[in-house]
Short mmCIF file of C-alpha atoms and ligand atoms in Angstrom, two decimals:
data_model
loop_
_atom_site.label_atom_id
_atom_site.label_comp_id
_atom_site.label_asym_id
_atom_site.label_seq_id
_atom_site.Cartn_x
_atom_site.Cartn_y
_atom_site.Cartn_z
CA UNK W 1 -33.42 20.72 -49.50
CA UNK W 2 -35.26 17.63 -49.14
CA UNK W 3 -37.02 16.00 -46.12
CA UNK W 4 -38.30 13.01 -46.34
CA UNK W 5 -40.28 11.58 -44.12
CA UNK W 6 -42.07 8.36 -43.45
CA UNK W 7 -45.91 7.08 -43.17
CA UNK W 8 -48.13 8.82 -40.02
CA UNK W 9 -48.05 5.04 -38.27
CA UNK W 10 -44.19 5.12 -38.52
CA UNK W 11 -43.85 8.66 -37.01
CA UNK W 12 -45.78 7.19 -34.59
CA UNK W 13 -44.22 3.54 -33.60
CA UNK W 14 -40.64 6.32 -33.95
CA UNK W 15 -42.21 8.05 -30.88
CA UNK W 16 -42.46 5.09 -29.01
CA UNK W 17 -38.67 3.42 -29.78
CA UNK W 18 -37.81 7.34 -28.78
CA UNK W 19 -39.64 6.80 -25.05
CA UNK W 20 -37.93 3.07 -24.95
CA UNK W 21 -34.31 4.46 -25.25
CA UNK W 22 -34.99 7.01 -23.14
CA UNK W 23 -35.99 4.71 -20.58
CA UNK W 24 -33.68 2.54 -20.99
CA UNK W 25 -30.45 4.32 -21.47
CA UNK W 26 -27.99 5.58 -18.66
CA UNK W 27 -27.72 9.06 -17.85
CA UNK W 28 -25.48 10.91 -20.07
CA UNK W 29 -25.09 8.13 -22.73
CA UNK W 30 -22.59 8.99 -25.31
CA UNK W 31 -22.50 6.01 -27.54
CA UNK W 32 -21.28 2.37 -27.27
CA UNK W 33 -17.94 3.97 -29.18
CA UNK W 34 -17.90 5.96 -25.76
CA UNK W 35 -17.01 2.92 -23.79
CA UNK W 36 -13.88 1.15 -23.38
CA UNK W 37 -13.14 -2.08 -25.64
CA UNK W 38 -14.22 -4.78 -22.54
CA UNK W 39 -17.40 -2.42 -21.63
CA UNK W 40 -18.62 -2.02 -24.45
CA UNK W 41 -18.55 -5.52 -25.30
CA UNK W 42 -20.81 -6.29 -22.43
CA UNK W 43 -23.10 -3.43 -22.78
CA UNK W 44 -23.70 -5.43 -26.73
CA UNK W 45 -24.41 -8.37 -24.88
CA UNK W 46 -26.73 -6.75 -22.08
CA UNK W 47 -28.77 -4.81 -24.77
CA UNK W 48 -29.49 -7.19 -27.28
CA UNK W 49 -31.14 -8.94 -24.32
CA UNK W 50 -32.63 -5.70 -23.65
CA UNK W 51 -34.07 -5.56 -26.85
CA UNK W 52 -35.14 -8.75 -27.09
CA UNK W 53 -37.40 -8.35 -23.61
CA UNK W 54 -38.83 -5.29 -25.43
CA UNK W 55 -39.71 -7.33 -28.60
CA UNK W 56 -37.29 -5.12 -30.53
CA UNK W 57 -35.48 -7.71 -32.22
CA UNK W 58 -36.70 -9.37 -35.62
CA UNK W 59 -38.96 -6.42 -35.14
CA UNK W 60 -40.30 -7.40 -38.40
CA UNK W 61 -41.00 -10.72 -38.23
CA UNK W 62 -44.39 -12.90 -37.40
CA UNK W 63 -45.45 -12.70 -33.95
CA UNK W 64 -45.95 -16.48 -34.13
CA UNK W 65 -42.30 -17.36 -34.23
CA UNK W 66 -41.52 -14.54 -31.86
CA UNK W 67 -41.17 -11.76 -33.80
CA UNK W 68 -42.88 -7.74 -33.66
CA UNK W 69 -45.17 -8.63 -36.26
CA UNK W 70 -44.52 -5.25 -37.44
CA UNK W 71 -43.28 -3.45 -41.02
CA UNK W 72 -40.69 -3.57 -42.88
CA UNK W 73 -40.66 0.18 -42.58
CA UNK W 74 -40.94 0.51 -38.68
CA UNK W 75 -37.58 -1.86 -38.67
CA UNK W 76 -36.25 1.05 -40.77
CA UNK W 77 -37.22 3.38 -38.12
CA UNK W 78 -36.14 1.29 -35.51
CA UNK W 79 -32.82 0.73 -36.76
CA UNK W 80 -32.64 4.59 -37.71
CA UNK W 81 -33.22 5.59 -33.77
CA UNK W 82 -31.03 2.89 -32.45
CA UNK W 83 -28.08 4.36 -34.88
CA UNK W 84 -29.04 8.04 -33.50
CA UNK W 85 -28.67 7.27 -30.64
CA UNK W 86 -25.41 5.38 -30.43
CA UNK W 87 -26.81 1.80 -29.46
CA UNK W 88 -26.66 -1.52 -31.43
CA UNK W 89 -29.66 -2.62 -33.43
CA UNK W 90 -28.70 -6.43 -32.92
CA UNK W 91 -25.63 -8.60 -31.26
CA UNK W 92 -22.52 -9.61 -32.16
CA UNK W 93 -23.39 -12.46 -34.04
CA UNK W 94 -26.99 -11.37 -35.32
CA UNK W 95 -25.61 -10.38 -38.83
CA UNK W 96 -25.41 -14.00 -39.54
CA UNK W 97 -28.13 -15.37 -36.84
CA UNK W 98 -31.22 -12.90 -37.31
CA UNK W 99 -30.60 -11.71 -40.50
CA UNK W 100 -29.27 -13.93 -42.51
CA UNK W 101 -30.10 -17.60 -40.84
CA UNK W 102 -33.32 -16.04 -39.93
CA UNK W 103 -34.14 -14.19 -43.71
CA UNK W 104 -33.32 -17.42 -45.11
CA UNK W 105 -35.68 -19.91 -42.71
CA UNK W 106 -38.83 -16.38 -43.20
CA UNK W 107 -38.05 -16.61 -46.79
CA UNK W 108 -37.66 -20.84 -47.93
CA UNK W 109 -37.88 -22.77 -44.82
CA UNK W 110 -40.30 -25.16 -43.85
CA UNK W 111 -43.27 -24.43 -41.30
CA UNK W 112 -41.63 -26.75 -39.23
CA UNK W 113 -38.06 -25.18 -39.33
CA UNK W 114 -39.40 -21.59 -38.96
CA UNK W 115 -41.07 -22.64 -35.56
CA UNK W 116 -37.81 -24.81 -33.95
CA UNK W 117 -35.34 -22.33 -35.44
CA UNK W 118 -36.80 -18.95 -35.28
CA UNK W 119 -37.90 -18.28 -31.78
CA UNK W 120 -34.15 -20.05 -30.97
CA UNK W 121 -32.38 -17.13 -32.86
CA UNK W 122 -34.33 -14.41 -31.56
CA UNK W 123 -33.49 -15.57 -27.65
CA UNK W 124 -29.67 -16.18 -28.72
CA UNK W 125 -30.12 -19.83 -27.74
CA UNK W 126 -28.25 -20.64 -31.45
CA UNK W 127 -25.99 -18.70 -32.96
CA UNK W 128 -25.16 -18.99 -36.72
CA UNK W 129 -22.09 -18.28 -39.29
CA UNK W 130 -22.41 -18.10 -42.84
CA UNK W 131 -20.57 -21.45 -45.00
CA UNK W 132 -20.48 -20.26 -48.43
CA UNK W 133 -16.86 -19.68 -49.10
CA UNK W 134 -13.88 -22.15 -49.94
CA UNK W 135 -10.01 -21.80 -50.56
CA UNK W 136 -11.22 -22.10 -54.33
CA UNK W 137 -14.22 -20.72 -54.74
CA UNK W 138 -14.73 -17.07 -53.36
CA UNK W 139 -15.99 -14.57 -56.07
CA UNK W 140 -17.06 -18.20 -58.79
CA UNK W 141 -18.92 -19.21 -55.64
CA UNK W 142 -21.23 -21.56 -57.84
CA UNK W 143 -17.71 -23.22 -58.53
CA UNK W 144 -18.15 -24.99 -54.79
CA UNK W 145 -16.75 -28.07 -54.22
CA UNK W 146 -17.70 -28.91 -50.52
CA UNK W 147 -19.95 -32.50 -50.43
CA UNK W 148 -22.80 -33.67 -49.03
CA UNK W 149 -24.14 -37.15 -49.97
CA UNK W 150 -27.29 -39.22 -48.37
CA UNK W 151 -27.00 -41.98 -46.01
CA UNK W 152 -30.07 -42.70 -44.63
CA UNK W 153 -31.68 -39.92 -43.40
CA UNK W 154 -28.93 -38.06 -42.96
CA UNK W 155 -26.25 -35.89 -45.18
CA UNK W 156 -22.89 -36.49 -44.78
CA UNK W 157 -20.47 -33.78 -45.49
CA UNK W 158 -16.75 -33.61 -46.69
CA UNK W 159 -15.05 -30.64 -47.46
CA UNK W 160 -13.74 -27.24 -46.06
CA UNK W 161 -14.78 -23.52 -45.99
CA UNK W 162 -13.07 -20.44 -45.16
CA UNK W 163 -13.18 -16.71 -43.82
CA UNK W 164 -16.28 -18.06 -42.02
CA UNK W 165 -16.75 -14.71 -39.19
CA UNK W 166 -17.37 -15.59 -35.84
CA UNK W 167 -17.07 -19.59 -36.50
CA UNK W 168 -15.56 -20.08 -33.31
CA UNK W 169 -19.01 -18.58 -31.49
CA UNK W 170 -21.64 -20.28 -33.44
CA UNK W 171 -23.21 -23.78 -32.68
CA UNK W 172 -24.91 -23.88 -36.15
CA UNK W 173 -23.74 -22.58 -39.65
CA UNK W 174 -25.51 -22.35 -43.25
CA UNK W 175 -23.51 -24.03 -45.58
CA UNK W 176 -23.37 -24.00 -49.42
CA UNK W 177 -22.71 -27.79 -50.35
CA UNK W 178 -22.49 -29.84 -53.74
CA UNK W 179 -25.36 -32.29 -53.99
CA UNK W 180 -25.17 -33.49 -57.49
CA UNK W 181 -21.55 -33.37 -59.15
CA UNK W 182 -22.64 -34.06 -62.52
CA UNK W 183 -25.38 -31.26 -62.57
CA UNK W 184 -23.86 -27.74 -64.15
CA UNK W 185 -22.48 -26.02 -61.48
CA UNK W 186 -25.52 -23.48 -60.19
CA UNK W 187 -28.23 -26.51 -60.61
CA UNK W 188 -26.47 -28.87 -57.81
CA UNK W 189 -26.18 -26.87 -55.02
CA UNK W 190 -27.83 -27.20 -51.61
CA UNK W 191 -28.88 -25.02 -49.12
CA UNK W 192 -27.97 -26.74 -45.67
CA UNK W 193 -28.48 -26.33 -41.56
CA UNK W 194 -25.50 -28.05 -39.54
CA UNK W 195 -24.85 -28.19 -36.10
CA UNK W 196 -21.37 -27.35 -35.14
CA UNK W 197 -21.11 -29.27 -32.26
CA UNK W 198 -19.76 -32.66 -33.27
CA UNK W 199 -16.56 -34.50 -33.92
CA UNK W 200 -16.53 -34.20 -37.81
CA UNK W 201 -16.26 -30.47 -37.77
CA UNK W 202 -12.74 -28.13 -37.05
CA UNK W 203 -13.05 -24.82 -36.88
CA UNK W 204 -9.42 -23.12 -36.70
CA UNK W 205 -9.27 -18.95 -36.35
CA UNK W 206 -7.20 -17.21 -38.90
CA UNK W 207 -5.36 -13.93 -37.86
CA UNK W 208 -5.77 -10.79 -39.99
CA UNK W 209 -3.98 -7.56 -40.22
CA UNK W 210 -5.31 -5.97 -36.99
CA UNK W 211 -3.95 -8.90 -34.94
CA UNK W 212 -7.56 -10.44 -33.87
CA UNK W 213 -9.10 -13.39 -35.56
CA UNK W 214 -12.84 -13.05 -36.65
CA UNK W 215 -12.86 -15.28 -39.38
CA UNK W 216 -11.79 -19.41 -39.60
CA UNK W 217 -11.19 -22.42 -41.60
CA UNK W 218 -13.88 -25.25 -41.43
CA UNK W 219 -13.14 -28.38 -41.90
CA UNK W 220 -16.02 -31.16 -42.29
CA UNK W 221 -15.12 -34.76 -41.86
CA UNK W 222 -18.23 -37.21 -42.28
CA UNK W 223 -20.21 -34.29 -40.51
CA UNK W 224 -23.86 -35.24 -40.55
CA UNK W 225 -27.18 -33.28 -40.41
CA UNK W 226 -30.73 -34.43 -40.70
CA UNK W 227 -32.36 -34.57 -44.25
CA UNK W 228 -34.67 -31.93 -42.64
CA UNK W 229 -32.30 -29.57 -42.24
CA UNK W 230 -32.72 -28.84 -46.07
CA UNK W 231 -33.79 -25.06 -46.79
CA UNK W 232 -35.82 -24.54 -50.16
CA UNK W 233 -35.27 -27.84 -52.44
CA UNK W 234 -32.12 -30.05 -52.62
CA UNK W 235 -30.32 -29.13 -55.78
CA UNK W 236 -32.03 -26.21 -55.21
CA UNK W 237 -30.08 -23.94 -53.25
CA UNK W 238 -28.57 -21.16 -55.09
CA UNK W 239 -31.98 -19.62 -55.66
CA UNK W 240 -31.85 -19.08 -51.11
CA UNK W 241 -27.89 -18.45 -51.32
CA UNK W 242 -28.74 -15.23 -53.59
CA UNK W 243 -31.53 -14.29 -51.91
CA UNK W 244 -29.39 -14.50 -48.23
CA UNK W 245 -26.83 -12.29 -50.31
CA UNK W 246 -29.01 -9.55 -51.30
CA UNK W 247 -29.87 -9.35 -47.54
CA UNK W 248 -26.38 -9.03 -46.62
CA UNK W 249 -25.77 -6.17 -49.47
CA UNK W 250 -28.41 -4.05 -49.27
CA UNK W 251 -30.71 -4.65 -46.37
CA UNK W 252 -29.46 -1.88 -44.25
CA UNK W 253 -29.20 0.32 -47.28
CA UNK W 254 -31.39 3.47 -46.00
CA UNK W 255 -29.61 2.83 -41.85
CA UNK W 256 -26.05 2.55 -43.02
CA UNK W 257 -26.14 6.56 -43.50
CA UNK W 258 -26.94 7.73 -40.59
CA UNK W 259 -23.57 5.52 -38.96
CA UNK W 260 -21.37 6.95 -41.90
CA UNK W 261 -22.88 10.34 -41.37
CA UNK W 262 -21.84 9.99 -37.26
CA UNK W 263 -18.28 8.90 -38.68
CA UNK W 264 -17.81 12.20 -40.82
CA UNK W 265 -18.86 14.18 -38.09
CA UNK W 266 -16.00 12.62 -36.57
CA UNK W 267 -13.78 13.25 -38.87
CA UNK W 268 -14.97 16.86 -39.94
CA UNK W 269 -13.94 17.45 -35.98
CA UNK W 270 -11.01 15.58 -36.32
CA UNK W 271 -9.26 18.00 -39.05
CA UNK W 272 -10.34 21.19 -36.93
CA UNK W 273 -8.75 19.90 -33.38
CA UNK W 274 -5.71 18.90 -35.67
CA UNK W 275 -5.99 22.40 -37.58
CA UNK W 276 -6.36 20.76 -41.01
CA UNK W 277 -9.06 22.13 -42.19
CA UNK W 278 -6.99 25.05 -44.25
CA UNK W 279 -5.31 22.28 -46.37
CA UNK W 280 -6.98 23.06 -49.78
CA UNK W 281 -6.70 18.88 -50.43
CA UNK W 282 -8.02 17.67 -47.26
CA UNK W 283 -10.92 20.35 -47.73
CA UNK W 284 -11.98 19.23 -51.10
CA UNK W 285 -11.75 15.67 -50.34
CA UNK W 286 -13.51 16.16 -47.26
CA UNK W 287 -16.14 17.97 -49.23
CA UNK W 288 -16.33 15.06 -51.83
CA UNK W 289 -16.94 12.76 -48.65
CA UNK W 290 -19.79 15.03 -47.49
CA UNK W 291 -21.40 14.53 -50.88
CA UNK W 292 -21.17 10.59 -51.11
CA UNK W 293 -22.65 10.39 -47.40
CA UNK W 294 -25.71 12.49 -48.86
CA UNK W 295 -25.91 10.61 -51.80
CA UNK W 296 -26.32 7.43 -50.11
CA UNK W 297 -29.09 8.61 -47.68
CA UNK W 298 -31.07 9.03 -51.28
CA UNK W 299 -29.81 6.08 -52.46
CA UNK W 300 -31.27 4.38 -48.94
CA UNK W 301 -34.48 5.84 -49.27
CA UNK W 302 -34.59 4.77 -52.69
CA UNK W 303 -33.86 0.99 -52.54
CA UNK W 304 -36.40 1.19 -49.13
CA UNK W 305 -39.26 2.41 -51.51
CA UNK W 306 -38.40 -0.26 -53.68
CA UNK W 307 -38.15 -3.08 -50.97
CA UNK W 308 -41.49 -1.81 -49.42
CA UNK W 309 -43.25 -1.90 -53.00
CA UNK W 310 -42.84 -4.86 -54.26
CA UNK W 311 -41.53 -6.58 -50.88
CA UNK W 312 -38.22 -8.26 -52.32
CA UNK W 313 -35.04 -6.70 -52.77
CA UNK W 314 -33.33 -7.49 -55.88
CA UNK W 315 -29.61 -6.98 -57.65
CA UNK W 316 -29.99 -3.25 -57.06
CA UNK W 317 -28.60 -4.14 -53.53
CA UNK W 318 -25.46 -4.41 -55.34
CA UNK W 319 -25.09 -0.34 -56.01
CA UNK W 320 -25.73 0.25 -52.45
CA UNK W 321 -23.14 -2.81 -51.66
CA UNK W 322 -20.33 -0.72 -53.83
CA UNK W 323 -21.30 2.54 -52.76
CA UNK W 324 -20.73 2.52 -49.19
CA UNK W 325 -17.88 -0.10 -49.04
CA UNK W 326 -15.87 1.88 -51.34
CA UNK W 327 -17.21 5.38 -49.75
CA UNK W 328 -15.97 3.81 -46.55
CA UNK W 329 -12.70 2.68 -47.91
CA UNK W 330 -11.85 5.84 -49.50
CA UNK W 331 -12.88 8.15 -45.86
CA UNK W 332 -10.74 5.97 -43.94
CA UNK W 333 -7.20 7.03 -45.87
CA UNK W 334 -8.81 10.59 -45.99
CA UNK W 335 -8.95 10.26 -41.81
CA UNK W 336 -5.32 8.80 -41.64
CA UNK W 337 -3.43 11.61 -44.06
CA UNK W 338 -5.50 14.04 -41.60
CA UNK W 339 -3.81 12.20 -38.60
CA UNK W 340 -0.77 12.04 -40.95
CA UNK W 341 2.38 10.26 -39.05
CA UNK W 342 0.64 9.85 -35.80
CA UNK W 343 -1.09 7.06 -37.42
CA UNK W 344 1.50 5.32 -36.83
CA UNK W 345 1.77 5.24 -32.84
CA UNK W 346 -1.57 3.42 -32.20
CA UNK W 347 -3.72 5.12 -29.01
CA UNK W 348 -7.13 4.52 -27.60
CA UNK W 349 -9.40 1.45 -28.59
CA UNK W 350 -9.74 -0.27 -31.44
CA UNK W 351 -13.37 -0.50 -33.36
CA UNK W 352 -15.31 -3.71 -31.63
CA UNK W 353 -17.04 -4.16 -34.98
CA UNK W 354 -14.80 -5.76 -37.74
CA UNK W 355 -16.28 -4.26 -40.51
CA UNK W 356 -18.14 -0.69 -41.99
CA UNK W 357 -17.96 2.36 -39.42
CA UNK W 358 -16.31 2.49 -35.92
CA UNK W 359 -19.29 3.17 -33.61
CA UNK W 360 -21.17 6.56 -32.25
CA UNK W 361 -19.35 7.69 -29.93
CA UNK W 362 -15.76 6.45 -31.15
CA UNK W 363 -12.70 8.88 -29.27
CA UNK W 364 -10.85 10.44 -32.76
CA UNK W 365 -8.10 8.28 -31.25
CA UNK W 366 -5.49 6.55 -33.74
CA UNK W 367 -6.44 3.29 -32.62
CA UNK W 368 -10.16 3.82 -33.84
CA UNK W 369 -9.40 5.50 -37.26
CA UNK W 370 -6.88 2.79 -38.14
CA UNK W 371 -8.93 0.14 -36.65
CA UNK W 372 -11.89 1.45 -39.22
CA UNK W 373 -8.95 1.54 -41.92
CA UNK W 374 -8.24 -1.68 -41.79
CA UNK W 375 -12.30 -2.92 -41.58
CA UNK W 376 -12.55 -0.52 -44.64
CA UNK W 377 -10.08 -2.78 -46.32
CA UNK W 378 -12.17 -5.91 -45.88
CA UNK W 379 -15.50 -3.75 -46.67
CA UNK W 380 -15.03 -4.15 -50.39
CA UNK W 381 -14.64 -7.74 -50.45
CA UNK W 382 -16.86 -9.69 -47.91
CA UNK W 383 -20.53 -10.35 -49.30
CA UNK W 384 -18.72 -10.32 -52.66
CA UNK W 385 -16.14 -7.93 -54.14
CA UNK W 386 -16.68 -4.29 -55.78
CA UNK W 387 -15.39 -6.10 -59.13
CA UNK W 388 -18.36 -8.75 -58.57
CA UNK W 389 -21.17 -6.50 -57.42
CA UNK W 390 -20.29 -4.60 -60.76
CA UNK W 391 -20.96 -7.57 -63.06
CA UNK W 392 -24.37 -7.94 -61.25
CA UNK W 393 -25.10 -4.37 -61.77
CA UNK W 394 -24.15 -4.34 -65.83
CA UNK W 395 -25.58 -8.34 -66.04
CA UNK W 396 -28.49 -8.25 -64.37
CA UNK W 397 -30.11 -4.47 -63.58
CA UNK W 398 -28.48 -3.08 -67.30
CA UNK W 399 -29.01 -6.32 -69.12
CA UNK W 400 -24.98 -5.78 -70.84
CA UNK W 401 -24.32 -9.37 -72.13
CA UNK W 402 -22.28 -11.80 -69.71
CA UNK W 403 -19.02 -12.02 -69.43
CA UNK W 404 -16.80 -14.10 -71.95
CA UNK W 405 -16.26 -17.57 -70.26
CA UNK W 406 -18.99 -17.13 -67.31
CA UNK W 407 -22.09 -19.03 -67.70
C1 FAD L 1 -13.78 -9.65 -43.42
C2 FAD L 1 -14.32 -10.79 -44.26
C3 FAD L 1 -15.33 -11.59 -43.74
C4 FAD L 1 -15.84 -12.66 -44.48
N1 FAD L 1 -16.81 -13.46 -43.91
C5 FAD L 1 -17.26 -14.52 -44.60
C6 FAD L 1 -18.21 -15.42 -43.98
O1 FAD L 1 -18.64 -15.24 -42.84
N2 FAD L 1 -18.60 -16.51 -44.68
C7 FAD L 1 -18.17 -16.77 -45.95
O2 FAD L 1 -18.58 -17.78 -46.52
N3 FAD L 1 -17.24 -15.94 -46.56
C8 FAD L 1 -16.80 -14.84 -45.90
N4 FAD L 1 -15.86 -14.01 -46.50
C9 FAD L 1 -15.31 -14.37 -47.81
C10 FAD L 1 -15.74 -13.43 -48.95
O3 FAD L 1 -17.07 -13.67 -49.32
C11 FAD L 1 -14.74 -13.67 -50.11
O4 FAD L 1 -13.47 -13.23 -49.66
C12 FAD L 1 -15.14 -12.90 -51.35
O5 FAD L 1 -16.31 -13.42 -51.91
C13 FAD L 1 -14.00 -12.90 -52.41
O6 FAD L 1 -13.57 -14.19 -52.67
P1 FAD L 1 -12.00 -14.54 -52.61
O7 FAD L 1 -11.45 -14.00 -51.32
O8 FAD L 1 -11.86 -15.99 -52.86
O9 FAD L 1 -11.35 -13.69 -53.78
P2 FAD L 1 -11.26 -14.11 -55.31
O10 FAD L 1 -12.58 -14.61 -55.78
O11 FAD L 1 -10.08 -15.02 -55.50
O12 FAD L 1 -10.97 -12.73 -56.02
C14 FAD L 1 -9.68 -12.15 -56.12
C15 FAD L 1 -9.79 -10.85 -56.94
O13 FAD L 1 -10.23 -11.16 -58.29
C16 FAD L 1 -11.38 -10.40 -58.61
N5 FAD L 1 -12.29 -11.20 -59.43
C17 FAD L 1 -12.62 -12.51 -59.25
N6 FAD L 1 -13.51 -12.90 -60.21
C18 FAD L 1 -13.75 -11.82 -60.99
C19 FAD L 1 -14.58 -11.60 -62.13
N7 FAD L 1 -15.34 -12.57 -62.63
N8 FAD L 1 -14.58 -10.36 -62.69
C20 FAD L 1 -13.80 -9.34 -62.18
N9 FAD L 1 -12.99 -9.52 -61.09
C21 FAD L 1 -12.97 -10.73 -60.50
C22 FAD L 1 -12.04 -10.11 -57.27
O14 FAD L 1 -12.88 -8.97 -57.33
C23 FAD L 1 -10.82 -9.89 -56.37
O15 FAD L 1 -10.36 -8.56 -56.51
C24 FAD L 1 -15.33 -12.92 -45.78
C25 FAD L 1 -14.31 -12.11 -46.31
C26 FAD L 1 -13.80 -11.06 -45.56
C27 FAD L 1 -12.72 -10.21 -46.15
#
C-alpha cells in the first residue's frame, strides 16, 4: 500500500492547522453536514471570518496583499485538514472571489489592481461571480458575443450572460467581452472587472431542478467600467479566461478526495443500516466506487507534483475535471437505488453546497442523497462539459488533430 506523504516543513505547518481547529472548534464537532440547513449557513459565514483572522485564507498568496505568504503545498495541507475535519476551506462565494477573481488578478493583473482588489477579497468586502457564459455560447465559449466598446476612459458594455452562480450576492463579476468584432474569434476577447452595482446591469435568478436558484441571467445595458479594470491585455483575454479555467478544474485536484472519500463512507454505511450490502449489484458497484475514490487520491497527488514543479497547472486539469464529476455523478444513482423508492419521499436537509459532495457530516437522509443527485447532475457540465474536457485531453495533452470545423 502506498503512503505518501509530504515535505518535513509541511508535516510541520499540518501540526499547527491541527492545534488551530482544535482550538477553534466546538466540543463534539461533527461536521458542518451535522448542522441544520439555517445553522450551518451561519457557521460558513462565522468561519470564513474565522479563518480569515487566523490568516488562513489565500493561505498561499503574498503577504503584501494580505495573503499567508506560504506554499502552494501547505494550502494543500490546509485544505486537506479543513476537509478532515468537516469545516469549509473558504465561503460561500470564495470559489469565484478568492480563487478565481483572485488567481486571475495573482496571475495577469496589474500591481495596482492586485493591491485595491486583493486585500478586498480576502476580508469579503467584494464578492465576485464568474461572466463567461451566454444563451449562445456555452461549450464554443470563444464564440462570445457580449460588447464592450471605448468611450473615453471607460468601456461600455451591451450584452447578456447566463448561469452566472451566486449573481444575485456579488457586487463585482469577471466578464468575458468582445473587444474587436472583426478579429477571429479567440484574438478579440477581453478580460474585464465590472461593478455590479449600477443601473445598466439586471441580474434575474433562474430556478433549477431542486427548487432554489443559484445561478442568473445578466443583462448589461450601457454598463460602464474603468479602462483600468482591464486584466492581462485588451484583445487579450482568452490567454487569463483559460488560465481562470484550469483553476476551476483542477485546483483542488489532490483535496477533492478526501470529501468524496467522507461521502462513500456515507454511503458504504448507508447500504448496511438499509441491509443492502448482500445485493451482489450494489456490492460490485459499490466496490467499483471504492476504486475510483482511490484512484483519484493518486491522480491528486499526481497533478499536485506537477503544479508544485513547474508552478502552473496545465490541460491535465481536465482528467481530474472528468474524473470526479462523472465519479460523482455515477455514486449519486448508486446511493438512490440503495435508498430505492424512499427516494422519493424527501427527509432531512438538503446539501447547502450546489455542486460536488454533500458535506462531512451529512445525515444519510433522502433529502441529502438526492440533493447531491441533483448537484451531481450539474457536476459534469459547469467549468465545461465531460464532452469538452475530452477534446482538451485528446487536442492538447495527446496532440490527436482538432476537430473537423473547430479552429
Ligand atoms: C450548476 C452550473 C453553474 C454554472 N455556473 C456558471 C457561472 O458561474 N458562470 C458562467 O459563466 N457559466 C456558468 N455555468 C455555465 C457552464 O459553463 C455551461 O453550462 C457549460 O459550459 C456548457 O455550456 P451550455 O450549457 O451552453 O451547453 P452547450 O455548449 O450548448 O452543450 C450542449 C451539449 O453539447 C455538447 N457539446 C457542445 N460542443 C461540443 C463539442 N465541440 N464536442 C462534443 N460535444 C459538444 C456538450 O458537451 C453538451 O453535452 C454553469 C453551469 C451549471 C450547470
Amino acid at each position: 500500500m502506498m503512503d505518501p506523504r509530504h515535505s518535513p516543513e509541511a508535516e510541520a505547518f499540518r501540526q499547527r492547522v491541527q492545534a488551530f481547529l482544535a482550538e477553534n472548534l466546538p466540543e463534539g464537532w461533527q461536521g458542518i453536514g451535522a448542522l441544520p440547513r439555517d445553522e450551518a449557513l451561519v457557521f460558513q459565514s462565522d468561519w470564513r471570518k474565522t479563518l480569515h483572522a487566523n490568516g488562513l485564507l489565500g493561505v498561499s498568496w503574498p503577504k503584501e496583499y494580505g495573503g499567508g505568504g506560504l506554499t502552494k503545498l501547505e494550502q494543500v495541507v490546509l485544505v486537506e485538514e479543513l476537509a478532515k475535519a468537516g469545516v469549509p476551506a473558504m465561503g460561500a462565494s470564495d470559489l469565484y472571489s478568492v480563487k478565481m477573481a483572485g488567481g486571475a488578478l495573482l496571475a495577469w493583473g496589474t500591481e495596482e489592481q492586485k493591491r485595491h482588489f486583493l486585500p478586498r477579497i480576502l476580508s469579503g468586502q467584494d464578492l465576485w461571480c464568474q461572466g463567461y457564459s451566454e444563451p449562445d455560447s456555452g461549450s464554443d465559449l470563444a464564440s462570445l458575443r457580449t460588447r464592450a466598446e471605448l468611450d473615453g476612459d471607460e468601456w461600455v458594455i451591451n450584452g447578456s450572460k447566463i448561469w452566472q452562480t451566486r449573481g444575485r450576492e456579488a457586487n463585482w463579476i469577471f466578464l468575458l467581452v468582445r473587444t474587436d468584432p472583426t478579429a477571429p474569434k479567440h484574438a478579440g476577447i477581453t478580460f474585464l472587472l465590472l461593478p455590479m452595482d449600477q443601473p445598466g446591469v439586471d441580474v434575474r435568478p433562474i430556478r433549477n431542478i431542486s427548487g432554489s436558484s443559484p445561478f442568473n441571467k445578466i443583462f448589461f445595458t450601457d454598463a460602464r467600467t474603468s479602462t483600468a479594470n482591464v486584466v492581462g491585455k485588451v484583445n487579450d483575454g482568452w490567454a487569463v479566461a483559460n488560465s481562470v479555467l484550469a483553476l476551476e478544474r483542477g485546483d483542488e485536484a489532490a483535496t477533492h478526495p478526501v470529501q468524496f472519500r467522507a461521502e462513500f463512507d456515507r454511503l458504504v454505511a448507508m447500504a448496511r443500516e438499509r441491509g443492502r450490502l448482500g445485493d451482489p449489484v450494489i456490492r460490485d458497484r459499490i466496490a467499483a466506487a471504492y476504486i475510483r475514490v482511490e484512484t483519484m487520491r493518486y491522480l491528486g497527488l499526481r497533478i499536485l507534483t506537477g503544479v508544485l514543479t513547474t508552478g502552473t497547472l496545465g490541460p491535465e486539469a481536465s482528467i481530474s475535471k472528468v474524473q470526479w464529476s462523472e465519479y460523482h455523478r455515477d455514486v449519486t444513482r448508486l446511493a438512490i437505488d440503495v435508498l430505492g423508492a424512499d427516494a422519493m419521499v424527501l427527509e432531512g436537509r438538503a446539501p447547502i453546497r450546489s455542486h460536488q459532495a454533500d458535506d462531512p457530516g451529512a445525515p444519510n437522509s433522502t433529502a441529502s442523497w438526492v440533493g447531491a443527485l441533483y448537484n451531481g447532475v450539474a457536476d459534469t457540465i459547469y467549468a465545461g462539459t465531460s464532452q469538452i474536457q475530452r477534446n482538451i485531453l485528446g487536442e492538447r495533452v495527446l496532440g490527436l488533430p482538432k476537430e473537423p470545423g473547430s479552429r
